[in-house]
XYZ file of C-alpha atoms in Angstrom:
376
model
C 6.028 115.499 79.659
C 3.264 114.076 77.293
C 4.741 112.151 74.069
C 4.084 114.342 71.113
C 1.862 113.073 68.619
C 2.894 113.454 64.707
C 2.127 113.525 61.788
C 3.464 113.702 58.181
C 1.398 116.500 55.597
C 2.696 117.812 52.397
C 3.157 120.970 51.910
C 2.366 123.467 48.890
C 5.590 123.010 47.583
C 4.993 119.243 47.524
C 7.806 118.644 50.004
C 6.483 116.003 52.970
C 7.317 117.562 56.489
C 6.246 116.125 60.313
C 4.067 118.319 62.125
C 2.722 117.820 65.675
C -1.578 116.431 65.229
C -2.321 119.946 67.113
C -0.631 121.895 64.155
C -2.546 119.450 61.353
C -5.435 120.374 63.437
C -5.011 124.452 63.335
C -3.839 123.805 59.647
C -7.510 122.096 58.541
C -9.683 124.538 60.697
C -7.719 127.657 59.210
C -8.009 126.048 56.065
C -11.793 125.878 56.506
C -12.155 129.030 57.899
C -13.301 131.761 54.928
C -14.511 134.180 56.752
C -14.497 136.016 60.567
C -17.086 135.564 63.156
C -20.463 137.344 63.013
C -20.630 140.995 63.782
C -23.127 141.886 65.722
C -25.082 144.674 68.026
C -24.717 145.486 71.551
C -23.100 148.459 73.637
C -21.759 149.021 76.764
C -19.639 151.966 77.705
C -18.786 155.210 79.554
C -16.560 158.552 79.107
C -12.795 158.542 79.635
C -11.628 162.118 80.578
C -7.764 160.792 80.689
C -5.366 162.201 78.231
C -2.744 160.551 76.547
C 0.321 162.938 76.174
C 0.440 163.973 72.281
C 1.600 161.387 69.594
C 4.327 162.972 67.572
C 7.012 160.101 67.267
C 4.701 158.128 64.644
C 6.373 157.605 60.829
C 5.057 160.015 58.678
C 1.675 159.205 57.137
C 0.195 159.340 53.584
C 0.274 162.095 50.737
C -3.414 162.615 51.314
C -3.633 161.061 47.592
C -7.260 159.411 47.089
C -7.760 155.776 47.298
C -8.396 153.180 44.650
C -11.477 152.925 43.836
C -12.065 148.270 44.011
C -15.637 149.088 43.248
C -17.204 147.877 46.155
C -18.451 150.897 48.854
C -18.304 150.481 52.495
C -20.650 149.381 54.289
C -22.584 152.089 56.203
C -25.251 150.829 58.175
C -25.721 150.264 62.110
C -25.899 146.546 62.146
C -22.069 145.580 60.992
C -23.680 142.457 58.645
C -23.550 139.337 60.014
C -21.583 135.641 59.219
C -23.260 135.679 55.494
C -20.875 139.126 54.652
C -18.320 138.046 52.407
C -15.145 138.856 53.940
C -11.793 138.329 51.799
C -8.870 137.065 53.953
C -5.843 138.981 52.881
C -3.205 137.486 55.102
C -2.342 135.256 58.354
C 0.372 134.070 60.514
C 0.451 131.943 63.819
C 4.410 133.346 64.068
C 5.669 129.835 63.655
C 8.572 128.485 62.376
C 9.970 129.665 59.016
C 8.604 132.835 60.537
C 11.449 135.547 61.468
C 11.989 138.906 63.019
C 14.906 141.026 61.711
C 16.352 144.197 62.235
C 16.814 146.918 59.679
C 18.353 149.711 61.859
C 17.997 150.605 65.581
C 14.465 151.359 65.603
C 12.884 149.493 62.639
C 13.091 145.348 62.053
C 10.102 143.422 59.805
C 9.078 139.717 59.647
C 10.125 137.535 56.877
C 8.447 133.855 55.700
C 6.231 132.030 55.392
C 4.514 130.187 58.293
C 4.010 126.643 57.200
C 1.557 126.785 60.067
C -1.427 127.702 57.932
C -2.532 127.788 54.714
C -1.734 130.745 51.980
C -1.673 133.693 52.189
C 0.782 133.421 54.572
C 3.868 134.623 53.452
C 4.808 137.587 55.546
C 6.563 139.537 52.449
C 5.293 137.967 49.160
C 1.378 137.979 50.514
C 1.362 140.932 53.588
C 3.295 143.336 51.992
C 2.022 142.928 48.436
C -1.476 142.787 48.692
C -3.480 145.940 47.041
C -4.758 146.683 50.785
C -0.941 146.531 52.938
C 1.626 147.797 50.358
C 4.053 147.843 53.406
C 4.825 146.713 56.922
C 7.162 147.351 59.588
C 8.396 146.520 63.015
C 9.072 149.725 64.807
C 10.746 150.478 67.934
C 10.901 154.118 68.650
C 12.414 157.171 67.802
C 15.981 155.618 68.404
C 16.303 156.578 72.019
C 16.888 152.876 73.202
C 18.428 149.780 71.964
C 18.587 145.977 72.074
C 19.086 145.924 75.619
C 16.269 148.605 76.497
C 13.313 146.907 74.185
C 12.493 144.340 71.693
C 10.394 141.883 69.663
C 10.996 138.245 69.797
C 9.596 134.797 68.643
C 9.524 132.799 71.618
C 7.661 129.984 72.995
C 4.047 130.308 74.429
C 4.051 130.903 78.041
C 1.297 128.274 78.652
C 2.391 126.262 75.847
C 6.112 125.596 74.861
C 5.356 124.097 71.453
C 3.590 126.971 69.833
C 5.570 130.369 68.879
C 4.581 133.172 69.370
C 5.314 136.890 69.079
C 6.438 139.207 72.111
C 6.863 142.906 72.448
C 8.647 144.274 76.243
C 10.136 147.762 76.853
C 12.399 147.769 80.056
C 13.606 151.043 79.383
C 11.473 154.119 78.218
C 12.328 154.210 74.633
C 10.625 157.061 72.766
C 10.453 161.012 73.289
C 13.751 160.707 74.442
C 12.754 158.710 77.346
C 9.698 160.188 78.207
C 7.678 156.891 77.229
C 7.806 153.647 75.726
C 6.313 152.176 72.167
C 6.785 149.142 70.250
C 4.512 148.860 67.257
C 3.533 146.824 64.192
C 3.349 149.210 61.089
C 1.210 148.686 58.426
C 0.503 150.832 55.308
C -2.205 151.060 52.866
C -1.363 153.744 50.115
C -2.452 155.118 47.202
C -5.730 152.698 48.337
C -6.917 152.742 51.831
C -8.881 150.570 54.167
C -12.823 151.758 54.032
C -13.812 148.212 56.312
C -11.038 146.816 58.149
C -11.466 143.646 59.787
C -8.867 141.217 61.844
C -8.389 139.017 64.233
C -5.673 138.320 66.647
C -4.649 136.536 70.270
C -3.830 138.712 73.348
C -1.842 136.844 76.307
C -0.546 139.487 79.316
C 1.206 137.646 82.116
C -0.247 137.956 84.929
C 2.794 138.796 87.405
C 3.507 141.800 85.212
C -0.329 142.558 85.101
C -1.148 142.012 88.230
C 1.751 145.006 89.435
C -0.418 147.169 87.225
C -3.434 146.349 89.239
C -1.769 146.590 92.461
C -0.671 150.499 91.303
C -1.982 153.812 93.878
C -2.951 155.676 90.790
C -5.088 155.412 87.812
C -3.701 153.891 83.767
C -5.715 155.232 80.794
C -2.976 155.131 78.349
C -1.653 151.472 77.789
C -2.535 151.404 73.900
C -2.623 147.882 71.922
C -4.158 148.920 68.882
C -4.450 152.234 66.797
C -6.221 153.571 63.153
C -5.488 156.140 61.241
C -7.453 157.803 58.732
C -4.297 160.318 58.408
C -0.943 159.853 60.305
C 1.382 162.885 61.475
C 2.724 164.966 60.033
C -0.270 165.433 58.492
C -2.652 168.518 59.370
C -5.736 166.571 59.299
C -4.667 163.266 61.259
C -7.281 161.556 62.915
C -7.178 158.327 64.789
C -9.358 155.622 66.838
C -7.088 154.154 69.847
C -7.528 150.937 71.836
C -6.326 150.750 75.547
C -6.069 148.741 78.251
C -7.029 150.898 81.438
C -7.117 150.746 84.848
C -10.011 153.597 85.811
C -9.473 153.576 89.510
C -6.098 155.144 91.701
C -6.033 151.840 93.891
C -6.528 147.848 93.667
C -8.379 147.186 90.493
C -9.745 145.652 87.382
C -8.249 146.589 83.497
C -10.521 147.042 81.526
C -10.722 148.087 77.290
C -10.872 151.487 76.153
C -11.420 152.995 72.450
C -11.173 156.940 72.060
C -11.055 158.782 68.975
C -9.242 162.090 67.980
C -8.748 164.885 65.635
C -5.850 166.911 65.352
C -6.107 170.400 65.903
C -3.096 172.081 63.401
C -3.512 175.214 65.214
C -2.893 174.301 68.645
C -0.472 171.259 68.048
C -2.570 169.048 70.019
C -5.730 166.032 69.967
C -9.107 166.412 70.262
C -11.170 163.909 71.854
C -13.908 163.170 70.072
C -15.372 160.134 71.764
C -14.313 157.882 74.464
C -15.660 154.628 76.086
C -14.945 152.608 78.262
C -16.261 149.270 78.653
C -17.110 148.553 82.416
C -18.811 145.179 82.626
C -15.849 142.702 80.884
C -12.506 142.410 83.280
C -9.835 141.917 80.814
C -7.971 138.311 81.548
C -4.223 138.020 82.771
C -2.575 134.761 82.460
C -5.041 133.749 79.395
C -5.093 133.955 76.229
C -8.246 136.115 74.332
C -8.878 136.564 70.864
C -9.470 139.860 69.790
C -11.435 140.472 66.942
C -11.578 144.355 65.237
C -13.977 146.024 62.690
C -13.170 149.328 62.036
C -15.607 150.723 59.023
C -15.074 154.561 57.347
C -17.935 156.843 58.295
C -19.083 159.859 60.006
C -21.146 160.161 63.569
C -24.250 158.271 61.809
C -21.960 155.380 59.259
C -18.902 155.175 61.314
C -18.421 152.327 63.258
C -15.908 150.272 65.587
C -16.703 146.746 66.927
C -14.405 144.795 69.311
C -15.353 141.232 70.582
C -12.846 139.195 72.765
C -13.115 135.601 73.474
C -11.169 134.892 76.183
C -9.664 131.162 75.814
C -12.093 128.390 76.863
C -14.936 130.953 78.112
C -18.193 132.653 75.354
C -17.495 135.663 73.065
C -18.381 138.972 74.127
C -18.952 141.991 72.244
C -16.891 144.488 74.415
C -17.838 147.255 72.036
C -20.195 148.590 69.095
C -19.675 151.903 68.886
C -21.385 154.471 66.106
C -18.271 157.301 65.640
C -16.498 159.429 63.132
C -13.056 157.518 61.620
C -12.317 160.402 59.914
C -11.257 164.307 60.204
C -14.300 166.640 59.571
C -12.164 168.516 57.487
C -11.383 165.545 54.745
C -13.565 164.125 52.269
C -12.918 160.838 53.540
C -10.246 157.899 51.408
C -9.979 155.605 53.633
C -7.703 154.473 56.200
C -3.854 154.416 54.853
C -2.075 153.533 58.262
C -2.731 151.638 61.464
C -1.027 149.737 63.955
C -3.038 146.486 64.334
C -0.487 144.980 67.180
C 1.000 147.882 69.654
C 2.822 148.612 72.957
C 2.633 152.352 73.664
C 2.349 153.693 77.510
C 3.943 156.340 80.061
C 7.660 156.193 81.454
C 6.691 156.361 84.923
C 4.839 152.584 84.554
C 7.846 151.289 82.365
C 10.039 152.502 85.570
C 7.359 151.441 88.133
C 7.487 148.212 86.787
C 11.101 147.882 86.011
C 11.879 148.684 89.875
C 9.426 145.842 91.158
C 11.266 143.094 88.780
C 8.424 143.006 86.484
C 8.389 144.009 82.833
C 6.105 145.976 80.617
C 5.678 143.304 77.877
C 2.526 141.630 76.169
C 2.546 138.802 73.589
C 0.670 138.268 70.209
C -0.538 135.026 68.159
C -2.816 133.798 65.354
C -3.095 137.224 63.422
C -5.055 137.555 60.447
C -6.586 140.393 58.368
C -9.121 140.717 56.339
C -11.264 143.198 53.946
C -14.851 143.682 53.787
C -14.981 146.636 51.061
């Protein structure tokens, strides 16, 4: 093992404390570091036809109750602005020490600190979960159908790199609709305001012996969701939400690849409407490296709607995996933003939880670097 290089920094309290050089390093480049990358144009995608069995284990969503009004519209052109957009960083964490997870009850925990990591905001309950934007924020594990030993969320060390922490989320037993599936989720909330631009950033790792099972599988994955928006959550009659998953189109030996669809609930049929779906053929997603992911997700109909996803997969270029032009909202609403989404999330079918399970492998994926920010 390489000696460990340190060094002494003060912190905001005015306390000295010995960080590795790596961590002063993250600390001055995060502390230089006002806004996101550029958001740019650029499309490439293709229709999904796979279906996702209903979502009705979510928490409940908003009181439909309007947002605040910060003065500032959305933006609603095509070309998502570019590095001059102010953007206004409303948290971050790089899950490090003075960073912990903590259970509530059996199917809810939170986090709690503040990661000494970076610079403020960075205090998981005084900064995350009392800004204007995220009035609230959750850890949740399902509908209660598993327990410790069945699922989790951990801080653990990096797989590729023992002295950074990071986040994990694994399911070894189906966990939610009493067995029929799997979720672990990070909850956030945004009421009476709402989200009309949503921007953040965050680090992806999936290890590749658990990935590469997937890959290996005789039959086709379209529903292996990391990320999900909603403009309104069940039980709401008008919910309406834009999903990110990882997929694997084909039945045999394949390549995953990133999927958005978006949805409207249909009240008088109990079920989801696919709206659009894409999936982005060109860009194999990584196992066994780390990518940063990087989300805009702006309020709008078919013309001003927008999401953009690039991923910069560690040590290779950035590449805008999509740029899509779509409703964010139900055509039934006058639209008030976006009051609930899941910006980290493990959500997929029982039979790959099992498939997995009975190969020794484990459906888990693991999260670092997170940070969210507002454009309104």
């Amino acid at each position: 093992m390489e000696p460990l290089a340190l060094a002494l920094i003060r912190n905001k309290g005015g306390e000295w404390i010995l960080v590795s050089t790596a961590m002063c390093l993250a600390m001055l480049v995060t502390a230089c570091s006002g806004a996101a990358g550029s958001i740019m144009g650029g499309t490439n995608g293709q229709g999904d036809d796979g279906n996702p069995p209903g979502d009705d284990g979510n928490p409940p969503g908003d009181d439909g109750s309007p947002p605040g009004d910060n003065g500032s519209p959305p933006r609603d052109d095509a070309s998502g602005g570019d590095a001059n957009d102010a953007l206004t960083l409303l948290f971050h964490s790089g899950f490090e020490p003075n960073t912990t997870v903590v259970n509530t009850s059996t199917a809810v925990g939170d986090l709690i600190g503040e990661d000494i990591s970076v610079t403020p905001p960075n205090n998981w309950i005084d900064d995350l979960q009392s800004d204007p934007y995220v009035h609230s924020f959750r850890l949740y594990y399902g509908d209660g159908s598993g327990d410790a030993s069945t699922r989790g969320v951990e801080l653990v060390p990096d797989p590729q790199n023992f002295a950074n922490q990071v986040l994990r989320f694994w399911i070894l037993q189906p966990n939610d609709g009493v067995g029929t599936k799997g979720r672990i989720q990070a909850d956030c909330w945004s009421d009476p305001g709402g989200f009309r631009n949503l921007h953040y950033s965050v680090r992806l790792y999936l290890p590749g012996d658990d990935f590469t099972a997937i890959i290996n599988l005789a039959r086709a994955v379209s529903w292996f969701t990391l990320m999900e928006f909603w403009n309104h959550s069940p039980p709401a009659p008008e919910s309406f939400r834009v999903t990110v998953d990882l997929e694997k189109p084909v039945t045999h030996f394949g390549v995953l690849r990133f999927g958005v669809r978006s949805e409207s609930y249909d009240a008088s049929a109990s079920t989801y409407n696919r709206i659009t779906s894409h999936v982005n053929t060109s860009f194999v997603v990584p196992v066994d490296k780390w990518m940063t992911l990087e989300i805009n997700l702006a309020e709008g109909d078919e013309t001003t709607g927008r999401f953009y996803m690039a991923v910069t997969p560690e040590g290779e270029e950035r590449v805008i995996v999509f740029d899509e032009i779509l409703r964010t909202y139900h055509p039934d609403l006058v639209p008030n933003g976006m009051h609930y989404f899941q910006p980290m999330k493990l959500y997929t079918y029982d039979w790959l939880i099992d498939d997995l399970r009975n190969q020794g492998k484990l459906t888990q994926v693991y999260w670092d670097d997170f940070a969210i920010y507002t454009g309104d």
